Amino acid sequence: MVKHDVKDMKLAPAGKKEIDWAERDMPVLRLIRKEFAAKKPLKGMKLAACLHVTKETANLMLALKAGGAEVGLCASNPLSTQDSVAASLVVQGVPVFAINGENNKQYYQHIEAALLAKPNVTMDDGADVISTLHGKRRDLLAGIMGGTEETTTGVIRLRSLEEQGKLEFPVVAVNDADTKHFFDNRYGTGQSTMDGVLRATNKLIAGSAVVICGYGWCGRGLAIRAAGMGARVIIIEVDPLKALEAHMDGYQVMPIAKAAPLGDVFITVTGDISVIRKEHFAKMKDGAIVCNSGHFNVELDLEDLAKMCKTKRKAKPFVDEFVLKNGRSIFVLGEGRLVNLAAAEGHPASVMDMSFANQALAAQYIFKNAERLEKKVYRVPEDIDKRISRLKLKAEGVSIDTLTPKQKKYLASWEMGT
Ligand code: NAI
């Protein structure tokens, strides 16, 4: 059996069922897997992937393997691993190093374990492998052809490396593909974050005040879902354009200090640090629910909250109750980590179909073109993005019009006014 560190190999049959369930909703990735299996374009690729170890990710790993790549997988978050899926992947020949609930030390040990295979391509969700390679494991840099990055926060970290002239290999920003962030960040995060809140608390959303910090791609999707369930949505922003958009989309917009005493549920999705701080916790209502769906667990100042508390206890799975010295309770979900993965199952497979089709084709692109690419952050090539949207539309049974020659001419000319 391949090398691994997973919770329990006996969970493998259950994991296989989960993977098969997701596969049903991933027609675009299925097609890519079929093409990969026939042509083996990834032969010679040694891939270290650091992604949420979910049933959808398993389908991506199997597609890459079908293409001839040797793949190894570790988790991109200590709480997001589906242990049964991890075990099933090991049975299917993918070395996996991930255990749900692993501590920080184990988390980084697992990244090191995935690097033992001396990869030549990396695949990140949050840039932890790339930052390890640019820090402690610079010895492996020479062997790396390139990498891909899944999420907004990871792309921000990579652009910062690039701007400082320190990026050591080309990376494709999968997040920036239209067929990724328009859908995954918006509809995927929107639905699955509400799912996480509901599974953890089973609170009635109708009539409650849901405060959403960040009105980017994820925040917009979340606001639509919360409003659709009958919440009074309050948006917190720092970007005037996004704030104006939220205002005209019909939501209340205000600073977090003003929203703190009003909210029943608070959700951060900014990719920023210390968004909800001690002065805000101090003003919250008794029973306020607080969680995060941004990539890192830095959006809520939970250490400060702990210091403000008389007691802390586990109220129920995924819910910690902090009783403040003022007697009020604040309930924090999923330890402040991505609530949609900690308390629910992450994004639905149908949306990950597009994100992971981008990942698979971006990995192929990097592998094929590494020599002519510079040490930069690249967008997913437009033809890949367009192809994925066409395939997904077809899979969804939606057909659209095409431009007539007359329309093409009109749209390409400046001479024809009327
Ligand atoms: P985005 O860049 O589109 O939106 C972030 C928004 O937060 C921006 O409008 C920004 O102005 C705002 N913001 C920044 N600091 C703020 C503050 N202190 N208070 C209020 N607003 C603030 O980014 P996107 O794509 O929406 O991603 C947000 C985060 O969610 C990132 O960390 C990303 O990696 C993560 N993410 C999580 C997913 C999940 O499964 N939970 C899926 C996709 C992305």
Short mmCIF file of C-alpha atoms and ligand atoms in Angstrom, two decimals:
data_model
loop_
_atom_site.label_atom_id
_atom_site.label_comp_id
_atom_site.label_asym_id
_atom_site.label_seq_id
_atom_site.Cartn_x
_atom_site.Cartn_y
_atom_site.Cartn_z
CA MET A 1 0.00 0.00 0.00
CA VAL A 2 1.19 3.57 -0.71
CA LYS A 3 2.59 5.68 2.13
CA HIS A 4 -0.05 7.43 4.18
CA ASP A 5 -1.11 8.92 7.47
CA VAL A 6 -4.89 8.81 7.72
CA LYS A 7 -7.30 8.27 10.59
CA ASP A 8 -8.59 4.76 9.96
CA MET A 9 -8.21 2.57 6.87
CA LYS A 10 -11.42 0.74 7.80
CA LEU A 11 -13.33 3.86 6.70
CA ALA A 12 -12.25 3.32 3.08
CA PRO A 13 -15.47 1.63 1.78
CA ALA A 14 -17.59 4.49 3.16
CA GLY A 15 -15.19 6.95 1.54
CA LYS A 16 -15.55 5.24 -1.83
CA LYS A 17 -19.32 5.76 -1.67
CA GLU A 18 -18.81 9.46 -0.93
CA ILE A 19 -16.39 9.83 -3.84
CA ASP A 20 -18.83 8.09 -6.20
CA TRP A 21 -21.64 10.36 -4.97
CA ALA A 22 -19.61 13.47 -5.82
CA GLU A 23 -18.53 12.07 -9.18
CA ARG A 24 -22.15 11.99 -10.37
CA ASP A 25 -22.21 15.80 -10.20
CA MET A 26 -18.81 16.36 -11.81
CA PRO A 27 -19.44 15.79 -15.53
CA VAL A 28 -16.76 18.19 -16.78
CA LEU A 29 -14.06 16.63 -14.60
CA ARG A 30 -15.28 13.18 -15.70
CA LEU A 31 -14.75 14.13 -19.30
CA ILE A 32 -11.26 15.46 -18.58
CA ARG A 33 -10.46 12.27 -16.68
CA LYS A 34 -11.51 10.23 -19.71
CA GLU A 35 -9.31 12.30 -22.01
CA PHE A 36 -6.41 12.09 -19.56
CA ALA A 37 -6.80 8.30 -19.30
CA ALA A 38 -6.65 7.96 -23.08
CA LYS A 39 -3.72 10.30 -23.74
CA LYS A 40 -1.70 10.23 -20.46
CA PRO A 41 -0.57 13.87 -20.86
CA LEU A 42 0.69 14.07 -17.27
CA LYS A 43 3.19 11.23 -17.48
CA GLY A 44 6.29 12.32 -15.56
CA MET A 45 4.39 14.78 -13.36
CA LYS A 46 4.98 14.38 -9.62
CA LEU A 47 2.35 16.45 -7.95
CA ALA A 48 2.16 17.54 -4.30
CA ALA A 49 -1.40 18.71 -3.63
CA CYS A 50 -2.43 20.59 -0.49
CA LEU A 51 -6.22 20.83 -0.75
CA HIS A 52 -9.26 20.23 1.45
CA VAL A 53 -9.39 16.43 1.52
CA THR A 54 -13.01 16.04 0.42
CA LYS A 55 -14.90 13.72 -1.91
CA GLU A 56 -14.65 16.32 -4.68
CA THR A 57 -10.87 16.65 -4.27
CA ALA A 58 -10.66 12.85 -4.44
CA ASN A 59 -12.18 13.00 -7.92
CA LEU A 60 -9.57 15.55 -8.96
CA MET A 61 -6.75 13.36 -7.62
CA LEU A 62 -8.12 10.36 -9.54
CA ALA A 63 -8.38 12.40 -12.75
CA LEU A 64 -4.75 13.53 -12.43
CA LYS A 65 -3.66 9.98 -11.69
CA ALA A 66 -5.57 8.75 -14.74
CA GLY A 67 -3.52 11.27 -16.75
CA GLY A 68 -0.31 9.58 -15.67
CA ALA A 69 0.67 11.88 -12.77
CA GLU A 70 2.04 10.56 -9.48
CA VAL A 71 0.01 12.45 -6.90
CA GLY A 72 0.39 12.96 -3.14
CA LEU A 73 -2.16 14.80 -1.02
CA CYS A 74 -2.15 16.63 2.30
CA ALA A 75 -4.84 18.84 3.85
CA SER A 76 -5.07 22.60 3.40
CA ASN A 77 -6.94 22.97 6.70
CA PRO A 78 -6.76 20.87 9.90
CA LEU A 79 -10.56 20.57 10.18
CA SER A 80 -11.64 19.99 6.59
CA THR A 81 -10.49 16.41 5.99
CA GLN A 82 -13.16 13.78 5.36
CA ASP A 83 -11.39 10.82 6.96
CA SER A 84 -13.26 8.16 5.00
CA VAL A 85 -12.34 9.84 1.71
CA ALA A 86 -8.68 10.00 2.77
CA ALA A 87 -8.71 6.24 3.49
CA SER A 88 -10.38 5.40 0.19
CA LEU A 89 -7.84 7.43 -1.76
CA VAL A 90 -5.03 5.45 -0.14
CA VAL A 91 -6.70 2.21 -1.29
CA GLN A 92 -6.89 3.73 -4.78
CA GLY A 93 -3.14 4.36 -4.79
CA VAL A 94 -2.93 8.01 -3.71
CA PRO A 95 -0.59 8.72 -0.76
CA VAL A 96 -2.62 10.87 1.66
CA PHE A 97 -1.34 12.62 4.78
CA ALA A 98 -4.35 14.18 6.50
CA ILE A 99 -6.40 13.54 9.63
CA ASN A 100 -9.44 15.57 10.62
CA GLY A 101 -8.65 17.50 13.80
CA GLU A 102 -4.87 17.31 13.40
CA ASN A 103 -3.01 19.95 15.39
CA ASN A 104 -0.87 22.65 13.83
CA LYS A 105 2.34 20.64 14.23
CA GLN A 106 0.84 17.58 12.54
CA TYR A 107 -0.60 19.81 9.83
CA TYR A 108 2.87 21.05 8.83
CA GLN A 109 4.38 17.57 9.26
CA HIS A 110 1.84 16.34 6.73
CA ILE A 111 2.90 19.02 4.26
CA GLU A 112 6.49 17.82 4.71
CA ALA A 113 5.33 14.23 4.17
CA ALA A 114 3.72 15.20 0.85
CA LEU A 115 7.00 16.84 -0.17
CA LEU A 116 9.02 13.66 0.51
CA ALA A 117 8.15 12.45 -3.00
CA LYS A 118 10.15 15.43 -4.38
CA PRO A 119 7.34 16.91 -6.50
CA ASN A 120 7.85 18.83 -9.72
CA VAL A 121 4.39 20.48 -9.67
CA THR A 122 2.48 21.90 -6.69
CA MET A 123 -1.26 22.39 -6.22
CA ASP A 124 -2.29 24.63 -3.33
CA ASP A 125 -5.39 25.96 -1.62
CA GLY A 126 -4.02 28.82 0.47
CA ALA A 127 -0.37 28.64 -0.69
CA ASP A 128 0.96 26.63 2.26
CA VAL A 129 3.06 24.28 0.10
CA ILE A 130 4.46 27.15 -1.94
CA SER A 131 5.29 29.14 1.19
CA THR A 132 6.97 26.05 2.72
CA LEU A 133 9.04 25.69 -0.46
CA HIS A 134 9.97 29.39 -0.37
CA GLY A 135 10.89 29.10 3.32
CA LYS A 136 12.11 25.95 5.05
CA ARG A 137 12.36 23.70 1.99
CA ARG A 138 14.24 25.84 -0.51
CA ASP A 139 16.35 22.75 -1.23
CA LEU A 140 13.41 21.40 -3.30
CA LEU A 141 12.88 24.55 -5.37
CA ALA A 142 15.22 23.53 -8.18
CA GLY A 143 13.02 20.56 -9.03
CA ILE A 144 9.74 22.51 -9.23
CA MET A 145 8.38 23.33 -12.70
CA GLY A 146 5.37 25.29 -11.49
CA GLY A 147 2.23 25.26 -9.41
CA THR A 148 -1.44 26.12 -9.22
CA GLU A 149 -3.43 27.97 -6.56
CA GLU A 150 -7.11 27.49 -5.73
CA THR A 151 -8.22 30.38 -3.51
CA THR A 152 -8.27 34.18 -3.15
CA THR A 153 -6.09 34.22 -0.04
CA GLY A 154 -3.49 31.98 -1.71
CA VAL A 155 -3.40 34.21 -4.79
CA ILE A 156 -2.89 37.27 -2.56
CA ARG A 157 0.10 35.56 -0.90
CA LEU A 158 1.57 34.60 -4.28
CA ARG A 159 1.13 38.09 -5.75
CA SER A 160 2.96 39.44 -2.72
CA LEU A 161 5.86 37.01 -3.37
CA GLU A 162 5.84 38.04 -7.05
CA GLU A 163 5.83 41.77 -6.24
CA GLN A 164 8.80 41.33 -3.93
CA GLY A 165 10.62 39.51 -6.76
CA LYS A 166 10.80 36.38 -4.62
CA LEU A 167 8.51 33.98 -6.52
CA GLU A 168 10.71 31.09 -7.66
CA PHE A 169 8.46 29.38 -10.23
CA PRO A 170 5.37 30.10 -12.38
CA VAL A 171 1.99 29.63 -10.77
CA VAL A 172 -1.49 29.58 -12.32
CA ALA A 173 -4.09 31.43 -10.22
CA VAL A 174 -7.00 29.04 -10.67
CA ASN A 175 -9.11 31.25 -8.38
CA ASP A 176 -9.01 34.04 -10.96
CA ALA A 177 -10.62 31.94 -13.71
CA ASP A 178 -14.16 33.20 -14.32
CA THR A 179 -15.46 29.63 -14.19
CA LYS A 180 -13.95 29.41 -10.69
CA HIS A 181 -14.69 32.50 -8.62
CA PHE A 182 -18.00 33.47 -10.29
CA PHE A 183 -19.44 30.14 -9.17
CA ASP A 184 -17.31 28.46 -6.49
CA ASN A 185 -16.75 31.55 -4.35
CA ARG A 186 -20.24 32.92 -4.88
CA TYR A 187 -22.67 29.99 -5.03
CA GLY A 188 -20.43 27.36 -3.45
CA THR A 189 -19.39 29.40 -0.43
CA GLY A 190 -22.81 31.02 -0.18
CA GLN A 191 -24.72 27.76 0.10
CA SER A 192 -22.19 25.70 2.03
CA THR A 193 -21.53 28.41 4.61
CA MET A 194 -25.23 28.62 5.44
CA ASP A 195 -25.20 24.82 5.50
CA GLY A 196 -22.36 24.89 8.06
CA VAL A 197 -24.20 27.38 10.26
CA LEU A 198 -27.39 25.32 10.09
CA ARG A 199 -25.78 21.94 10.73
CA ALA A 200 -23.92 23.35 13.73
CA THR A 201 -26.81 25.29 15.26
CA ASN A 202 -30.12 24.46 13.52
CA LYS A 203 -31.13 28.08 14.20
CA LEU A 204 -34.03 29.62 12.32
CA ILE A 205 -32.55 32.14 9.92
CA ALA A 206 -35.88 33.77 9.00
CA GLY A 207 -36.27 37.00 10.93
CA SER A 208 -32.72 37.02 12.30
CA ALA A 209 -30.05 39.61 11.63
CA VAL A 210 -27.14 38.05 9.74
CA VAL A 211 -24.03 40.23 9.65
CA ILE A 212 -21.69 39.42 6.76
CA CYS A 213 -18.20 40.90 6.84
CA GLY A 214 -16.86 41.20 3.29
CA TYR A 215 -18.96 41.73 0.15
CA GLY A 216 -16.56 40.13 -2.32
CA TRP A 217 -17.39 37.04 -4.34
CA CYS A 218 -18.03 34.90 -1.27
CA GLY A 219 -19.86 37.59 0.69
CA ARG A 220 -22.25 38.31 -2.19
CA GLY A 221 -23.18 34.65 -2.51
CA LEU A 222 -23.69 34.36 1.20
CA ALA A 223 -25.87 37.47 1.32
CA ILE A 224 -28.17 36.11 -1.41
CA ARG A 225 -28.62 32.83 0.44
CA ALA A 226 -29.15 34.42 3.87
CA ALA A 227 -31.66 36.92 2.45
CA GLY A 228 -33.40 34.09 0.60
CA MET A 229 -33.92 32.36 3.92
CA GLY A 230 -35.55 35.45 5.38
CA ALA A 231 -32.63 37.03 7.22
CA ARG A 232 -32.18 40.77 7.61
CA VAL A 233 -28.72 41.04 6.08
CA ILE A 234 -26.20 43.61 7.28
CA ILE A 235 -23.03 44.05 5.22
CA ILE A 236 -19.68 45.23 6.57
CA GLU A 237 -17.15 46.48 3.98
CA VAL A 238 -14.01 48.58 3.71
CA ASP A 239 -14.11 49.04 -0.07
CA PRO A 240 -16.44 51.93 -1.00
CA LEU A 241 -17.43 50.36 -4.33
CA LYS A 242 -18.40 47.03 -2.79
CA ALA A 243 -20.22 48.86 0.01
CA LEU A 244 -22.19 50.88 -2.55
CA GLU A 245 -23.02 47.70 -4.44
CA ALA A 246 -24.28 46.07 -1.23
CA HIS A 247 -26.34 49.17 -0.45
CA MET A 248 -27.96 49.13 -3.91
CA ASP A 249 -28.47 45.37 -3.72
CA GLY A 250 -30.81 46.25 -0.88
CA TYR A 251 -28.79 45.37 2.22
CA GLN A 252 -28.05 47.51 5.24
CA VAL A 253 -24.40 48.61 5.25
CA MET A 254 -22.62 49.86 8.37
CA PRO A 255 -19.36 49.58 10.32
CA ILE A 256 -18.84 46.44 12.40
CA ALA A 257 -18.83 48.51 15.62
CA LYS A 258 -22.42 49.56 14.85
CA ALA A 259 -23.52 46.09 13.75
CA ALA A 260 -22.04 44.30 16.78
CA PRO A 261 -25.05 44.86 19.09
CA LEU A 262 -27.55 44.16 16.27
CA GLY A 263 -26.48 40.81 14.85
CA ASP A 264 -27.79 37.35 15.69
CA VAL A 265 -25.30 35.59 13.40
CA PHE A 266 -21.92 37.02 12.32
CA ILE A 267 -19.98 35.54 9.40
CA THR A 268 -16.59 36.79 8.20
CA VAL A 269 -15.48 36.20 4.58
CA THR A 270 -12.89 38.88 3.98
CA GLY A 271 -9.52 37.09 3.73
CA ASP A 272 -8.38 39.78 6.21
CA ILE A 273 -7.14 39.62 9.80
CA SER A 274 -8.84 40.71 13.07
CA VAL A 275 -12.13 41.69 11.49
CA ILE A 276 -14.19 41.01 14.64
CA ARG A 277 -12.27 42.16 17.70
CA LYS A 278 -12.71 42.34 21.46
CA GLU A 279 -14.53 45.68 21.40
CA HIS A 280 -17.08 44.10 19.06
CA PHE A 281 -17.50 40.89 21.09
CA ALA A 282 -18.09 43.10 24.16
CA LYS A 283 -21.15 44.69 22.51
CA MET A 284 -22.78 41.51 21.13
CA LYS A 285 -26.18 40.23 22.26
CA ASP A 286 -26.47 37.23 24.54
CA GLY A 287 -26.54 34.15 22.30
CA ALA A 288 -24.81 35.73 19.31
CA ILE A 289 -23.37 33.18 16.88
CA VAL A 290 -20.00 33.98 15.34
CA CYS A 291 -18.16 32.12 12.60
CA ASN A 292 -15.75 32.50 9.71
CA SER A 293 -15.71 31.26 6.14
CA GLY A 294 -12.56 33.07 4.98
CA HIS A 295 -9.51 30.93 4.29
CA PHE A 296 -7.51 31.35 7.50
CA ASN A 297 -8.71 31.33 11.11
CA VAL A 298 -7.47 34.86 11.67
CA GLU A 299 -10.62 36.86 10.97
CA LEU A 300 -11.99 36.50 14.52
CA ASP A 301 -9.83 37.54 17.49
CA LEU A 302 -10.62 34.38 19.43
CA GLU A 303 -7.64 34.64 21.80
CA ASP A 304 -8.95 37.99 22.97
CA LEU A 305 -12.45 36.55 23.28
CA ALA A 306 -11.06 33.76 25.49
CA LYS A 307 -9.44 36.38 27.73
CA MET A 308 -12.78 38.18 28.12
CA CYS A 309 -14.47 35.01 29.35
CA LYS A 310 -15.43 33.57 32.68
CA THR A 311 -15.87 30.11 31.23
CA LYS A 312 -15.72 28.27 27.95
CA ARG A 313 -17.35 24.95 27.14
CA LYS A 314 -18.32 22.82 24.18
CA ALA A 315 -22.07 23.46 23.85
CA LYS A 316 -22.52 20.87 21.06
CA PRO A 317 -20.46 19.53 18.17
CA PHE A 318 -18.78 22.43 16.30
CA VAL A 319 -20.11 24.97 18.84
CA ASP A 320 -18.01 26.52 21.63
CA GLU A 321 -19.79 28.68 24.20
CA PHE A 322 -17.80 31.59 25.58
CA VAL A 323 -19.46 33.10 28.66
CA LEU A 324 -18.26 36.68 29.01
CA LYS A 325 -17.63 38.43 32.30
CA ASN A 326 -20.73 40.54 31.52
CA GLY A 327 -22.75 37.29 31.71
CA ARG A 328 -23.57 37.07 28.00
CA SER A 329 -22.78 33.98 25.94
CA ILE A 330 -21.19 34.06 22.51
CA PHE A 331 -21.22 30.87 20.43
CA VAL A 332 -18.27 30.33 18.10
CA LEU A 333 -18.58 27.73 15.33
CA GLY A 334 -15.83 25.45 14.02
CA GLU A 335 -13.09 27.10 16.12
CA GLY A 336 -13.18 30.06 13.76
CA ARG A 337 -12.02 27.93 10.83
CA LEU A 338 -13.90 27.73 7.50
CA VAL A 339 -17.35 26.87 8.85
CA ASN A 340 -18.53 25.32 5.58
CA LEU A 341 -15.82 22.69 5.77
CA ALA A 342 -15.56 22.34 9.54
CA ALA A 343 -19.28 21.88 10.23
CA ALA A 344 -20.57 20.84 6.79
CA GLU A 345 -19.14 19.17 3.67
CA GLY A 346 -17.70 22.13 1.80
CA HIS A 347 -18.88 23.18 -1.62
CA PRO A 348 -21.31 21.03 -3.57
CA ALA A 349 -19.68 18.77 -6.16
CA SER A 350 -21.44 20.47 -9.06
CA VAL A 351 -19.59 23.73 -8.42
CA MET A 352 -16.28 22.03 -7.62
CA ASP A 353 -16.65 20.38 -11.02
CA MET A 354 -15.68 23.70 -12.61
CA SER A 355 -13.02 24.65 -10.06
CA PHE A 356 -11.32 21.28 -10.37
CA ALA A 357 -11.66 21.13 -14.15
CA ASN A 358 -9.65 24.37 -14.02
CA GLN A 359 -7.15 22.78 -11.62
CA ALA A 360 -6.69 19.71 -13.82
CA LEU A 361 -6.23 21.71 -17.02
CA ALA A 362 -4.05 24.33 -15.30
CA ALA A 363 -1.76 21.58 -14.00
CA GLN A 364 -1.54 20.17 -17.52
CA TYR A 365 -0.80 23.66 -18.87
CA ILE A 366 2.00 24.28 -16.36
CA PHE A 367 3.50 20.87 -17.03
CA LYS A 368 3.46 21.40 -20.79
CA ASN A 369 4.58 25.04 -20.86
CA ALA A 370 6.86 25.37 -17.83
CA GLU A 371 9.95 26.10 -19.86
CA ARG A 372 8.54 29.18 -21.56
CA LEU A 373 6.76 30.56 -18.50
CA GLU A 374 8.35 33.15 -16.23
CA LYS A 375 8.38 33.27 -12.42
CA LYS A 376 5.00 34.97 -12.37
CA VAL A 377 1.40 34.48 -11.33
CA TYR A 378 -0.60 33.63 -14.46
CA ARG A 379 -4.31 33.60 -15.14
CA VAL A 380 -5.88 30.40 -16.40
CA PRO A 381 -5.69 30.73 -20.21
CA GLU A 382 -8.95 32.11 -21.59
CA ASP A 383 -9.53 29.17 -23.91
CA ILE A 384 -9.55 26.80 -20.91
CA ASP A 385 -11.99 29.05 -19.04
CA LYS A 386 -14.31 29.26 -22.08
CA ARG A 387 -14.11 25.54 -22.74
CA ILE A 388 -15.13 24.77 -19.16
CA SER A 389 -18.14 27.10 -19.35
CA ARG A 390 -19.24 25.49 -22.62
CA LEU A 391 -18.87 21.97 -21.25
CA LYS A 392 -20.70 22.87 -18.04
CA LEU A 393 -23.60 24.46 -19.92
CA LYS A 394 -23.88 21.34 -22.07
CA ALA A 395 -23.82 19.10 -18.99
CA GLU A 396 -26.55 21.24 -17.41
CA GLY A 397 -28.64 20.84 -20.58
CA VAL A 398 -28.60 24.56 -21.37
CA SER A 399 -28.16 25.74 -24.93
CA ILE A 400 -27.50 29.31 -26.03
CA ASP A 401 -27.43 31.38 -29.21
CA THR A 402 -24.39 32.05 -31.35
CA LEU A 403 -23.66 35.31 -33.12
CA THR A 404 -24.75 35.54 -36.76
CA PRO A 405 -22.06 36.74 -39.24
CA LYS A 406 -23.93 40.09 -39.42
CA GLN A 407 -23.87 40.45 -35.63
CA LYS A 408 -20.18 39.53 -35.47
CA LYS A 409 -19.37 42.21 -38.01
CA TYR A 410 -21.49 44.80 -36.21
CA LEU A 411 -19.94 44.09 -32.83
CA ALA A 412 -16.42 44.32 -34.26
CA SER A 413 -16.86 47.61 -36.10
CA TRP A 414 -16.91 51.27 -35.17
CA GLU A 415 -18.29 52.48 -38.48
CA MET A 416 -21.82 51.10 -38.05
CA GLY A 417 -23.64 53.34 -35.58
CA THR A 418 -27.29 52.85 -36.43
P1 NAI B 1 -12.82 39.07 -2.40
O1 NAI B 1 -11.50 39.74 -2.51
O2 NAI B 1 -13.71 38.97 -3.59
O3 NAI B 1 -13.68 39.72 -1.21
C1 NAI B 1 -13.19 40.04 0.05
C2 NAI B 1 -13.91 41.32 0.48
O4 NAI B 1 -13.62 41.57 1.87
C3 NAI B 1 -13.45 42.56 -0.30
O5 NAI B 1 -14.57 43.20 -0.88
C4 NAI B 1 -12.77 43.42 0.76
O6 NAI B 1 -12.95 44.82 0.53
C5 NAI B 1 -13.48 42.97 2.03
N1 NAI B 1 -12.74 43.25 3.26
C6 NAI B 1 -11.40 43.18 3.49
N2 NAI B 1 -11.12 43.51 4.75
C7 NAI B 1 -12.30 43.80 5.35
C8 NAI B 1 -12.67 44.20 6.65
N3 NAI B 1 -11.76 44.39 7.61
N4 NAI B 1 -14.00 44.40 6.93
C9 NAI B 1 -14.93 44.22 5.96
N5 NAI B 1 -14.64 43.85 4.70
C10 NAI B 1 -13.33 43.63 4.41
O7 NAI B 1 -12.48 37.59 -1.84
P2 NAI B 1 -13.41 36.29 -1.87
O8 NAI B 1 -13.16 35.54 -3.12
O9 NAI B 1 -14.80 36.66 -1.50
O10 NAI B 1 -12.73 35.43 -0.69
C11 NAI B 1 -12.81 35.84 0.67
C12 NAI B 1 -12.11 34.80 1.54
O11 NAI B 1 -12.81 33.56 1.46
C13 NAI B 1 -10.67 34.49 1.16
O12 NAI B 1 -9.93 34.20 2.32
C14 NAI B 1 -10.81 33.23 0.30
O13 NAI B 1 -9.62 32.51 0.22
C15 NAI B 1 -11.89 32.52 1.08
N6 NAI B 1 -12.65 31.50 0.36
C16 NAI B 1 -13.28 30.59 1.17
C17 NAI B 1 -14.01 29.58 0.60
C18 NAI B 1 -14.66 28.58 1.49
O14 NAI B 1 -14.83 27.44 1.07
N7 NAI B 1 -15.09 28.95 2.68
C19 NAI B 1 -14.13 29.43 -0.87
C20 NAI B 1 -13.53 30.51 -1.62
C21 NAI B 1 -12.81 31.51 -1.01
#
